[in-house]
């Protein structure tokens, strides 16, 4: 099978390319024209061809879809202002969908996010699965949640209109080398001091390689078509447990300042009331004091991965401890080049 | 009172700032937003209660028949879009630079005149609180006779971001002065507030950062008007943090304005005479700095940005449209700004 992977140079993208290669697929990896590829872990591997294309450039997309069976759509912009995120996530997707109109037999595996779900109106410790309600307060969420919500909506609408097979995957918090401190834990105030917000809430994490395997499984299996799957690992740790595991891997164990969830919730609510009645809703408060964003990060829920396990047979390859071992394993040092004493004297 | 129907063409970055104007203006109804991206157009239309969104502006002109159109597209398509809007009988508020050449602007102005419509260009930075205060001090003679003005831009745009990335080059790279052309109107219209016209001009355009996308990334220009007032226009990508400053110096005092962290520092004749006057200025400036810091934090929380002048500009422009009077940015303001841009690019003035 030939798989086109957008966003192939990102952390998840690199893992997905490698998972596809391990499963015996051919990969066309999409990378922006200016992106340096030497540090990318699939660079020059057999079975990978690189498409130097920017998804925001609509003209170059039809050629990239030639000979492709499945598109795994990972591309999204996480930083920058609203317009940059909109352009990189939504307009880029509009362009991809326009190209797919000419090739409706290509299957699209869209990587959405937990951020499209709503949290504010739900009870704490509610059960969270694929049928959980979508976010109704999207204007109060951050730009990433806004643009990913619009992105998923236009993809679903296009699939119905054009008829291409669609699988929507919604991973929880993806962690891996270089990004192992989930925002759902709290804050890394410094290398020596961490702030933990909440204690017993399960953290909806998925290790990057586990998540990549789930994506390739969804690309391969026809029974995934038309379905939506959440991706979280088995045996999710609580905030307390995960933070302790992470601390154990640090050269110097950071000090933890715990803040109860209920206190943050009260602060967020007070800030919201102050904004509504004193500032007439005009103030822009930090995410931690914006209830819709605060609840999305720290409110305790119970998460399930039953659907993807039952329907696609996905089994996360690495447990939490194995994942952390892989993230923090020492980088092998290159052996020093032997010095020829005779020639250096 | 008749409600004016407004429409926006182009839902890019600056459009978000235009949209902030509508909720507080009861006699103006935002009727439509038009963008090549249907998702972006409909997102803003929903958020700001516009009744329509379009991907084709000609269809929008036919269906909505707006009274006023804001042209917020990339500059290279301002001319054809503004022309179609004026010919359809709408007033046009255009983002800067209004056109790529002065001749294109004069052609548009002719159409606007013959159709008795207003055609104006966004000169945002003339309408911020601090600039209006500075200008009023100059007009009151607080600085004596003005001798020089300096407009200084320092922006971190040469590497990455929307201007520096080579992935999908920003449309402004195709402007006559490259990316700098996107900022040049701010420098020229502000200079023109204090100088009459450029009699002697020297412009030094340079490329220092090595980003090959940039035609130029540095400008150092001197403009001297017939009264001997000096203007300096300085643009660099190599000084950090980012800043946008205006200095106005007269023979009895001077003012310094910073836009990105709004602060107006005024040094002028104050009580205390020649001995205590400098000290009084010092104390006064200290208080002003603290006050500016507090206001800056409040503005940050209340989402007042460097574009607050745009809302004021739009307010005054809509008043002019309603009253049939001259808009706050006049034909002469726009034309003089374009003349100065042409002069800065003219072969004989290059160093």
CSV table of N, CA and C in Angstrom, one decimal, chain A residues 184-186 194 196-203 236-248 253 256 258 320:
chain,number,residue,atom,x,y,z
A,184,UNK,N,-1.5,18.4,30.8
A,184,UNK,CA,-2.5,18.0,31.7
A,184,UNK,C,-2.0,17.8,33.1
A,185,UNK,N,-0.7,17.8,33.3
A,185,UNK,CA,-0.1,17.6,34.6
A,185,UNK,C,0.0,18.9,35.4
A,186,UNK,N,0.3,20.0,34.7
A,186,UNK,CA,0.5,21.3,35.3
A,186,UNK,C,1.6,22.1,34.5
A,194,UNK,N,8.4,21.9,39.6
A,194,UNK,CA,7.3,21.6,38.8
A,194,UNK,C,6.0,21.9,39.6
A,196,UNK,N,2.1,20.9,40.0
A,196,UNK,CA,1.1,19.9,39.6
A,196,UNK,C,-0.3,20.4,39.9
A,197,UNK,N,-1.2,20.4,38.9
A,197,UNK,CA,-2.6,20.9,39.2
A,197,UNK,C,-3.5,19.7,39.2
A,198,UNK,N,-4.0,19.3,40.4
A,198,UNK,CA,-4.7,18.1,40.5
A,198,UNK,C,-3.9,16.9,40.9
A,199,UNK,N,-4.5,15.8,41.3
A,199,UNK,CA,-3.7,14.7,41.8
A,199,UNK,C,-4.2,13.4,41.2
A,200,UNK,N,-5.5,13.1,41.3
A,200,UNK,CA,-6.0,11.8,41.0
A,200,UNK,C,-6.6,11.7,39.6
A,201,UNK,N,-6.6,12.8,38.8
A,201,UNK,CA,-7.2,12.7,37.5
A,201,UNK,C,-6.3,11.8,36.6
A,202,UNK,N,-6.9,10.8,35.9
A,202,UNK,CA,-6.2,10.0,34.9
A,202,UNK,C,-5.7,10.9,33.8
A,203,UNK,N,-4.5,10.7,33.3
A,203,UNK,CA,-3.9,11.6,32.3
A,203,UNK,C,-4.1,10.8,30.9
A,236,UNK,N,-4.1,4.0,32.2
A,236,UNK,CA,-3.6,5.4,32.2
A,236,UNK,C,-3.2,5.8,33.7
A,237,UNK,N,-2.1,6.5,33.8
A,237,UNK,CA,-1.6,6.8,35.2
A,237,UNK,C,-2.4,8.1,35.7
A,238,UNK,N,-2.5,8.2,37.0
A,238,UNK,CA,-3.0,9.5,37.5
A,238,UNK,C,-1.9,10.5,37.4
A,239,UNK,N,-2.3,11.8,37.6
A,239,UNK,CA,-1.4,12.9,37.6
A,239,UNK,C,-0.2,12.6,38.6
A,240,UNK,N,-0.6,12.2,39.8
A,240,UNK,CA,0.4,12.0,40.8
A,240,UNK,C,1.4,10.9,40.4
A,241,UNK,N,0.9,9.8,39.9
A,241,UNK,CA,1.8,8.7,39.5
A,241,UNK,C,2.7,9.1,38.3
A,242,UNK,N,2.1,9.8,37.3
A,242,UNK,CA,2.9,10.1,36.1
A,242,UNK,C,4.0,11.1,36.5
A,243,UNK,N,3.6,12.1,37.3
A,243,UNK,CA,4.6,13.1,37.7
A,243,UNK,C,5.8,12.4,38.5
A,244,UNK,N,5.5,11.5,39.3
A,244,UNK,CA,6.5,10.8,40.1
A,244,UNK,C,7.4,10.0,39.1
A,245,UNK,N,6.8,9.3,38.2
A,245,UNK,CA,7.6,8.5,37.2
A,245,UNK,C,8.5,9.5,36.4
A,246,UNK,N,8.0,10.6,36.0
A,246,UNK,CA,8.8,11.5,35.2
A,246,UNK,C,9.9,12.1,36.1
A,247,UNK,N,9.6,12.4,37.4
A,247,UNK,CA,10.7,12.9,38.3
A,247,UNK,C,11.8,11.9,38.4
A,248,UNK,N,11.4,10.6,38.5
A,248,UNK,CA,12.5,9.6,38.7
A,248,UNK,C,13.5,9.6,37.5
A,253,UNK,N,15.9,15.3,41.0
A,253,UNK,CA,14.4,15.2,41.1
A,253,UNK,C,13.8,16.6,41.4
A,256,UNK,N,8.0,19.4,43.7
A,256,UNK,CA,6.7,19.6,43.2
A,256,UNK,C,5.8,20.4,44.1
A,258,UNK,N,2.1,21.2,44.7
A,258,UNK,CA,0.8,20.7,44.3
A,258,UNK,C,-0.3,21.8,44.4
A,320,UNK,N,3.7,2.2,30.1
A,320,UNK,CA,4.2,3.5,30.5
A,320,UNK,C,5.7,3.5,30.9
